[in-house]
Structure formats: C-alpha cells, structure tokens
Amino acid sequence: MELLWNVLIDLLTPENGWSVRLVVRIILSTLLLFSYIVILARTFGARTFATFTSYDFLTNVASGSLVASAILGKSIVESSLSLLVLVLLQGLISGLSARSQRAQRVFDNGPVVLVERGQIRHGAMRQARVSEAILYEELRQAGVNNVEGVAFAVLESGGRISVLQEAEGAASARPSSQRPKGHERPRTRG
C-alpha cells in the first residue's frame, strides 16, 4: 500500500516540485495558447479545427499534442510556430482537396455505402472495418428500428455514419427480391 501511495505522490508532483512560478507559468501558457488558437481559428475559418476527414482528425490530434507540449514545456514559441505551420498545411490541403479530385483522393477517405436499400453490404463493412454492432448502434441513434427501413447508411470520410431512411412505406411496399442491386449514389429527400 505504501508503494502505491508513493507512486501516486510521484505522479501528482511535477519534476522539480510545486512552486508558485510553475503554477503561474502554466496558467499564463494556457491563456496565451487559448487566445492564439482562437485567433488562428478566426483567421483561417471554421474549417481549421473541424473534423470532416481523417486528415482533419489527425491535424486536431497533433494540434492538441502541440498545445499540451507548449503548456508543459519551457517555451511556447516553438509549439506555437509548429501549430501555425500545421494550420497552414491543413488549410493548403483542404483547399487543394476542395479544388482537385486528385488531391481529394490522396488526402481524404471516400464515403463507403454500408447499407443499400435495406441490405447490409457485408463486403464493404469488412473492408471499412465496421462491425454490425457499430452499424446497429448508429441506426438506433438515427431512430431506425430495422435495417429494412434504411435507404442508405454511409460511412463518411470523417468517420461518422450517415443514415438515410426509406420514404414512408417504401421498404414494406417493395418485396426484398425486387430491391435494386445497383450502386446508386445516396440521395436525400428535399
């Protein structure tokens, strides 16, 4: 028990011990970096820290790591400069992806249709590494009780699953043997 207590004390004590200077430095670093991130987000737009694609997610994770390093490190200058470069790079890549399909294919994952016209596409599910348990959880969150009522369930490039329901009564009116088997693009009702 004493060993656990000593380890806990070590975990909760900074490397050089607690001091007023350390606490003030951490508070000021956090305030400065928070302000810097707000300025970056306002300057470069809402897309800066959004998570539309897997690349955006990685940028956010790296940004969080840089901010933590800056708060706990000796100087915030290096991490702040790295964060600026990361935001500029993210802006460049998202701009290229918005203008070029080739860049979009390189940097973004394309959407994957997991359910089409009430039929689970097991091959696509395996390839995207999505289990049926995850799919059914997403269907429940979308208010769908039965996969037969789903027009399309699409794994989006950002990792979320979009669920488009069949028109009222369409799934029950059409026998499963008459459901289209083509690879249509998902569409929404207006």
Coordinates of C-alpha atoms in Angstrom, one line a residue:
M1 CA 0.0 0.0 0.0
E2 CA 2.9 2.3 0.8
L3 CA 4.3 1.6 -2.7
L4 CA 1.0 2.7 -4.3
W5 CA 0.9 5.8 -2.2
N6 CA 4.5 6.8 -3.2
V7 CA 3.8 6.2 -6.9
L8 CA 0.7 8.3 -6.7
I9 CA 2.6 11.1 -5.0
D10 CA 5.3 10.9 -7.7
L11 CA 2.6 11.1 -10.4
L12 CA 1.0 14.2 -8.9
T13 CA 4.2 16.1 -8.3
P14 CA 6.0 18.0 -11.1
E15 CA 9.5 17.0 -11.9
N16 CA 11.1 19.9 -9.9
G17 CA 8.3 20.1 -7.3
W18 CA 5.5 22.5 -6.9
S19 CA 6.1 26.3 -7.0
V20 CA 4.1 29.4 -7.4
R21 CA 6.2 30.2 -10.5
L22 CA 5.2 26.9 -12.1
V23 CA 1.5 27.4 -11.5
V24 CA 1.6 30.9 -12.8
R25 CA 3.6 29.8 -15.9
I26 CA 1.1 27.0 -16.6
I27 CA -1.9 29.4 -16.2
L28 CA -0.3 32.1 -18.4
S29 CA 0.8 29.5 -21.1
T30 CA -2.8 28.1 -21.2
L31 CA -4.3 31.6 -21.5
L32 CA -1.9 32.6 -24.2
L33 CA -2.3 29.4 -26.2
F34 CA -6.0 29.5 -25.9
S35 CA -6.1 33.1 -27.3
Y36 CA -3.7 32.0 -30.0
I37 CA -5.9 29.1 -31.1
V38 CA -9.0 31.4 -31.1
I39 CA -7.0 33.9 -33.3
L40 CA -5.9 31.0 -35.7
A41 CA -9.5 29.7 -35.9
R42 CA -11.0 33.1 -36.6
T43 CA -8.2 34.0 -39.1
F44 CA -8.3 30.7 -41.1
G45 CA -12.0 30.0 -40.7
A46 CA -14.3 27.4 -39.2
R47 CA -12.7 24.6 -41.2
T48 CA -9.4 24.9 -39.3
F49 CA -10.4 22.7 -36.4
A50 CA -13.4 20.9 -37.9
T51 CA -13.3 17.1 -38.3
F52 CA -14.7 16.4 -41.8
T53 CA -12.0 14.0 -42.9
S54 CA -9.5 11.6 -41.3
Y55 CA -6.8 14.2 -42.2
D56 CA -8.7 16.8 -40.2
F57 CA -8.8 14.4 -37.2
L58 CA -5.1 13.8 -37.4
T59 CA -4.5 17.6 -37.5
N60 CA -6.6 18.1 -34.4
V61 CA -4.8 15.3 -32.5
A62 CA -1.4 16.8 -33.5
S63 CA -2.6 20.3 -32.5
G64 CA -3.7 19.0 -29.1
S65 CA -0.3 17.4 -28.6
L66 CA 1.5 20.6 -29.6
V67 CA -0.7 22.7 -27.2
A68 CA 0.0 20.3 -24.3
S69 CA 3.7 20.3 -25.0
A70 CA 3.7 24.1 -25.1
I71 CA 1.8 24.4 -21.8
L72 CA 4.0 22.0 -20.0
G73 CA 7.3 22.9 -21.7
K74 CA 9.8 25.7 -21.1
S75 CA 8.7 28.0 -24.0
I76 CA 5.5 28.3 -26.0
V77 CA 7.3 29.8 -29.1
E78 CA 8.3 26.5 -30.7
S79 CA 5.0 24.8 -30.3
S80 CA 3.1 28.0 -31.4
L81 CA 5.2 28.1 -34.6
S82 CA 4.6 24.4 -35.2
L83 CA 0.9 24.9 -34.6
L84 CA 0.8 27.8 -37.2
V85 CA 2.7 25.6 -39.7
L86 CA 0.2 22.7 -39.1
V87 CA -2.8 25.1 -39.5
L88 CA -1.3 26.5 -42.8
L89 CA -0.7 22.9 -44.0
Q90 CA -4.2 21.9 -43.1
G91 CA -5.5 25.0 -45.0
L92 CA -3.4 24.2 -48.0
I93 CA -4.5 20.5 -48.1
S94 CA -8.2 21.3 -47.6
G95 CA -8.0 24.0 -50.2
L96 CA -6.4 21.6 -52.7
S97 CA -8.9 18.9 -51.9
A98 CA -11.8 21.3 -52.5
R99 CA -10.4 22.2 -55.9
S100 CA -8.9 18.9 -57.2
Q101 CA -10.4 15.5 -57.2
R102 CA -6.9 14.0 -57.4
A103 CA -5.9 15.8 -54.2
Q104 CA -9.1 14.8 -52.6
R105 CA -8.4 11.1 -53.4
V106 CA -4.9 11.4 -51.9
F107 CA -5.8 13.2 -48.7
D108 CA -9.4 12.1 -47.9
N109 CA -11.1 8.8 -47.5
G110 CA -14.1 8.4 -49.8
P111 CA -17.6 7.6 -48.5
V112 CA -18.4 3.8 -48.2
V113 CA -22.0 2.6 -48.6
L114 CA -22.6 0.1 -45.7
V115 CA -26.4 -0.4 -46.2
E116 CA -28.1 0.0 -49.6
R117 CA -31.9 -0.3 -49.9
G118 CA -32.3 -2.2 -46.7
Q119 CA -29.5 -4.7 -47.4
I120 CA -26.2 -4.7 -45.4
R121 CA -23.2 -4.7 -47.7
H122 CA -21.0 -7.2 -45.7
G123 CA -18.0 -6.8 -48.0
A124 CA -18.0 -3.1 -47.6
M125 CA -18.4 -3.4 -43.9
R126 CA -15.4 -5.8 -43.7
Q127 CA -13.3 -3.5 -45.9
A128 CA -14.2 -0.4 -43.8
R129 CA -13.7 -2.4 -40.6
V130 CA -17.2 -1.6 -39.3
S131 CA -18.9 -4.2 -37.1
E132 CA -22.6 -4.9 -37.3
A133 CA -22.8 -3.8 -33.6
I134 CA -21.5 -0.4 -34.5
L135 CA -23.8 -0.2 -37.5
Y136 CA -26.9 -1.1 -35.4
E137 CA -25.8 1.4 -32.8
E138 CA -25.7 4.2 -35.4
L139 CA -29.1 3.1 -36.8
R140 CA -30.6 3.3 -33.3
Q141 CA -29.2 6.7 -32.8
A142 CA -30.8 7.8 -36.1
G143 CA -34.2 6.4 -34.9
V144 CA -34.2 3.4 -37.2
N145 CA -35.6 0.2 -35.7
N146 CA -35.0 -2.1 -38.6
V147 CA -32.3 -2.1 -41.3
E148 CA -35.1 -2.7 -43.9
G149 CA -36.2 0.9 -43.3
V150 CA -32.8 2.2 -44.4
A151 CA -32.3 3.6 -47.9
F152 CA -28.6 4.1 -47.4
A153 CA -26.1 4.1 -44.4
V154 CA -22.9 5.7 -45.5
L155 CA -19.5 5.7 -43.6
E156 CA -18.4 9.3 -44.3
S157 CA -14.8 10.3 -44.8
G158 CA -14.7 11.8 -41.3
G159 CA -15.7 8.5 -39.7
R160 CA -19.3 9.1 -38.8
I161 CA -22.2 7.1 -40.3
S162 CA -25.0 9.0 -42.1
V163 CA -28.3 7.2 -42.2
L164 CA -30.9 8.0 -44.9
Q165 CA -34.3 6.4 -44.3
E166 CA -36.6 4.9 -46.9
A167 CA -39.6 7.0 -47.8
E168 CA -42.6 6.2 -45.6
G169 CA -43.9 2.8 -46.5
A170 CA -41.4 2.2 -49.3
A171 CA -39.5 -0.6 -47.6
S172 CA -42.6 -2.5 -46.7
A173 CA -44.3 -2.0 -50.1
R174 CA -41.3 -3.4 -52.0
P175 CA -40.5 -7.1 -51.6
S176 CA -36.8 -7.7 -50.8
S177 CA -36.4 -9.7 -54.0
Q178 CA -37.4 -6.5 -56.0
R179 CA -35.0 -4.2 -54.4
P180 CA -32.5 -2.6 -56.7
K181 CA -29.0 -4.0 -56.5
G182 CA -27.2 -1.2 -58.4
H183 CA -24.6 1.1 -56.8
E184 CA -26.6 4.4 -56.9
R185 CA -25.2 7.4 -55.1
P186 CA -27.1 8.2 -51.8
R187 CA -29.6 11.0 -52.2
T188 CA -31.7 12.9 -49.8
R189 CA -35.3 13.9 -49.9
G190 CA -35.9 17.7 -50.3

